[in-house]
């Protein structure tokens, strides 16, 4: 049973930075074949894709975080990271790590394997 475990959330003032990580418990030989993404969901709001990195290394970001967030992956350590800079109160949400066979935002939401999330709070 594959598990995705997020860490690194926390509370920070506006303008600050946080670094979230996600470790996937699967054989490292196969991790690189998966598309990986960060999603977030704030109370009372719909879940939204934040950043994704494909198995081919292609990266995409939501417009709301472009220039402020950086996604990266280390296939040798089954690790996905999200560097969050210039944080705003609107970034407050639970952040989830997701893996998926497909790369579209909608397919992540429907078919992806999700972690339990890590809370990010910006005041």
mmCIF file of C-alpha atoms in Angstrom:
data_model
loop_
_atom_site.group_PDB
_atom_site.id
_atom_site.type_symbol
_atom_site.label_atom_id
_atom_site.label_comp_id
_atom_site.label_asym_id
_atom_site.label_seq_id
_atom_site.Cartn_x
_atom_site.Cartn_y
_atom_site.Cartn_z
ATOM 1 C CA UNK A 1 0.000 0.000 0.000
ATOM 2 C CA UNK A 2 1.560 3.243 -1.163
ATOM 3 C CA UNK A 3 1.609 6.149 1.252
ATOM 4 C CA UNK A 4 2.333 9.811 0.622
ATOM 5 C CA UNK A 5 3.454 11.695 3.723
ATOM 6 C CA UNK A 6 3.669 15.465 3.743
ATOM 7 C CA UNK A 7 5.620 17.618 6.165
ATOM 8 C CA UNK A 8 6.922 21.163 6.484
ATOM 9 C CA UNK A 9 3.771 23.189 6.792
ATOM 10 C CA UNK A 10 3.381 25.729 9.532
ATOM 11 C CA UNK A 11 2.437 29.273 10.434
ATOM 12 C CA UNK A 12 4.185 32.299 9.004
ATOM 13 C CA UNK A 13 3.591 35.997 8.554
ATOM 14 C CA UNK A 14 2.781 37.441 5.162
ATOM 15 C CA UNK A 15 5.897 37.745 3.067
ATOM 16 C CA UNK A 16 7.531 34.773 4.735
ATOM 17 C CA UNK A 17 8.549 31.380 3.349
ATOM 18 C CA UNK A 18 7.836 27.725 3.996
ATOM 19 C CA UNK A 19 9.209 24.518 2.517
ATOM 20 C CA UNK A 20 6.894 21.526 2.239
ATOM 21 C CA UNK A 21 8.055 18.017 1.464
ATOM 22 C CA UNK A 22 6.352 14.771 0.524
ATOM 23 C CA UNK A 23 7.854 11.319 0.701
ATOM 24 C CA UNK A 24 6.211 8.455 -1.153
ATOM 25 C CA UNK A 25 6.647 4.934 0.114
ATOM 26 C CA UNK A 26 7.184 3.016 -3.088
ATOM 27 C CA UNK A 27 10.055 1.394 -4.875
ATOM 28 C CA UNK A 28 12.392 4.102 -6.056
ATOM 29 C CA UNK A 29 12.666 2.449 -9.471
ATOM 30 C CA UNK A 30 9.053 3.322 -10.191
ATOM 31 C CA UNK A 31 8.662 6.710 -8.507
ATOM 32 C CA UNK A 32 9.994 8.582 -11.515
ATOM 33 C CA UNK A 33 7.227 7.203 -13.719
ATOM 34 C CA UNK A 34 4.546 9.060 -11.818
ATOM 35 C CA UNK A 35 3.299 12.586 -12.298
ATOM 36 C CA UNK A 36 3.356 14.481 -9.001
ATOM 37 C CA UNK A 37 1.533 17.569 -7.822
ATOM 38 C CA UNK A 38 0.647 19.784 -4.906
ATOM 39 C CA UNK A 39 -2.988 20.699 -4.363
ATOM 40 C CA UNK A 40 -4.498 22.857 -1.663
ATOM 41 C CA UNK A 41 -7.875 23.398 -0.111
ATOM 42 C CA UNK A 42 -8.925 26.227 2.137
ATOM 43 C CA UNK A 43 -12.034 26.074 4.342
ATOM 44 C CA UNK A 44 -15.122 26.791 2.309
ATOM 45 C CA UNK A 45 -13.227 26.777 -0.979
ATOM 46 C CA UNK A 46 -12.781 24.269 -3.758
ATOM 47 C CA UNK A 47 -9.649 22.184 -4.010
ATOM 48 C CA UNK A 48 -7.178 23.635 -6.495
ATOM 49 C CA UNK A 49 -4.002 22.504 -8.165
ATOM 50 C CA UNK A 50 -0.992 24.543 -7.117
ATOM 51 C CA UNK A 51 1.990 23.044 -8.929
ATOM 52 C CA UNK A 52 2.804 19.861 -10.790
ATOM 53 C CA UNK A 53 5.881 18.147 -12.156
ATOM 54 C CA UNK A 54 5.478 15.394 -14.688
ATOM 55 C CA UNK A 55 7.359 12.163 -15.102
ATOM 56 C CA UNK A 56 9.092 13.913 -18.004
ATOM 57 C CA UNK A 57 10.086 16.843 -15.805
ATOM 58 C CA UNK A 58 7.564 19.269 -17.257
ATOM 59 C CA UNK A 59 6.426 21.788 -14.637
ATOM 60 C CA UNK A 60 3.281 23.867 -14.396
ATOM 61 C CA UNK A 61 1.913 26.277 -11.829
ATOM 62 C CA UNK A 62 -1.390 27.854 -10.987
ATOM 63 C CA UNK A 63 -1.415 31.516 -11.971
ATOM 64 C CA UNK A 64 -1.933 32.482 -8.335
ATOM 65 C CA UNK A 65 1.479 31.101 -7.291
ATOM 66 C CA UNK A 66 3.641 31.702 -10.368
ATOM 67 C CA UNK A 67 6.865 33.447 -9.454
ATOM 68 C CA UNK A 68 6.427 32.675 -5.744
ATOM 69 C CA UNK A 69 6.298 28.864 -5.479
ATOM 70 C CA UNK A 70 8.801 26.344 -6.806
ATOM 71 C CA UNK A 71 8.102 22.646 -7.186
ATOM 72 C CA UNK A 72 10.854 20.052 -7.429
ATOM 73 C CA UNK A 73 11.279 16.315 -7.231
ATOM 74 C CA UNK A 74 14.104 13.963 -6.323
ATOM 75 C CA UNK A 75 13.437 10.596 -7.887
ATOM 76 C CA UNK A 76 16.321 8.975 -6.039
ATOM 77 C CA UNK A 77 14.646 9.755 -2.713
ATOM 78 C CA UNK A 78 10.969 9.492 -3.741
ATOM 79 C CA UNK A 79 10.584 13.091 -2.613
ATOM 80 C CA UNK A 80 8.485 15.976 -3.852
ATOM 81 C CA UNK A 81 9.075 19.485 -2.539
ATOM 82 C CA UNK A 82 7.312 22.835 -2.654
ATOM 83 C CA UNK A 83 9.226 25.988 -1.810
ATOM 84 C CA UNK A 84 6.759 28.738 -0.964
ATOM 85 C CA UNK A 85 8.039 32.314 -0.907
ATOM 86 C CA UNK A 86 6.325 35.689 -0.554
ATOM 87 C CA UNK A 87 3.423 33.964 1.127
ATOM 88 C CA UNK A 88 0.075 35.726 1.329
ATOM 89 C CA UNK A 89 -2.913 35.185 3.617
ATOM 90 C CA UNK A 90 -4.762 33.772 0.584
ATOM 91 C CA UNK A 91 -2.231 30.924 0.527
ATOM 92 C CA UNK A 92 -3.638 29.629 3.808
ATOM 93 C CA UNK A 93 -4.869 26.084 3.193
ATOM 94 C CA UNK A 94 -4.225 22.405 3.693
ATOM 95 C CA UNK A 95 -1.613 21.360 1.152
ATOM 96 C CA UNK A 96 -1.738 17.866 -0.319
ATOM 97 C CA UNK A 97 0.789 15.821 -2.236
ATOM 98 C CA UNK A 98 -0.727 13.770 -5.056
ATOM 99 C CA UNK A 99 0.624 11.212 -7.489
ATOM 100 C CA UNK A 100 -1.097 10.267 -10.721
ATOM 101 C CA UNK A 101 -0.600 8.329 -13.915
ATOM 102 C CA UNK A 102 -1.945 11.244 -15.946
ATOM 103 C CA UNK A 103 -0.859 14.888 -15.960
ATOM 104 C CA UNK A 104 -4.095 16.862 -16.235
ATOM 105 C CA UNK A 105 -5.283 18.802 -13.199
ATOM 106 C CA UNK A 106 -8.694 17.152 -13.281
ATOM 107 C CA UNK A 107 -7.244 13.646 -13.448
ATOM 108 C CA UNK A 108 -5.145 14.341 -10.367
ATOM 109 C CA UNK A 109 -8.283 15.251 -8.512
ATOM 110 C CA UNK A 110 -10.265 12.220 -9.656
ATOM 111 C CA UNK A 111 -7.693 9.435 -9.962
ATOM 112 C CA UNK A 112 -4.752 10.570 -7.890
ATOM 113 C CA UNK A 113 -3.360 8.999 -4.731
ATOM 114 C CA UNK A 114 -3.429 11.619 -1.979
ATOM 115 C CA UNK A 115 -1.494 12.235 1.186
ATOM 116 C CA UNK A 116 -3.050 13.406 4.437
ATOM 117 C CA UNK A 117 -1.950 16.991 3.959
ATOM 118 C CA UNK A 118 0.070 19.599 5.798
ATOM 119 C CA UNK A 119 -1.416 22.861 7.046
ATOM 120 C CA UNK A 120 -0.058 26.205 5.878
ATOM 121 C CA UNK A 121 -1.282 29.310 7.691
ATOM 122 C CA UNK A 122 -0.288 32.821 6.661
ATOM 123 C CA UNK A 123 -1.278 35.758 8.817
#
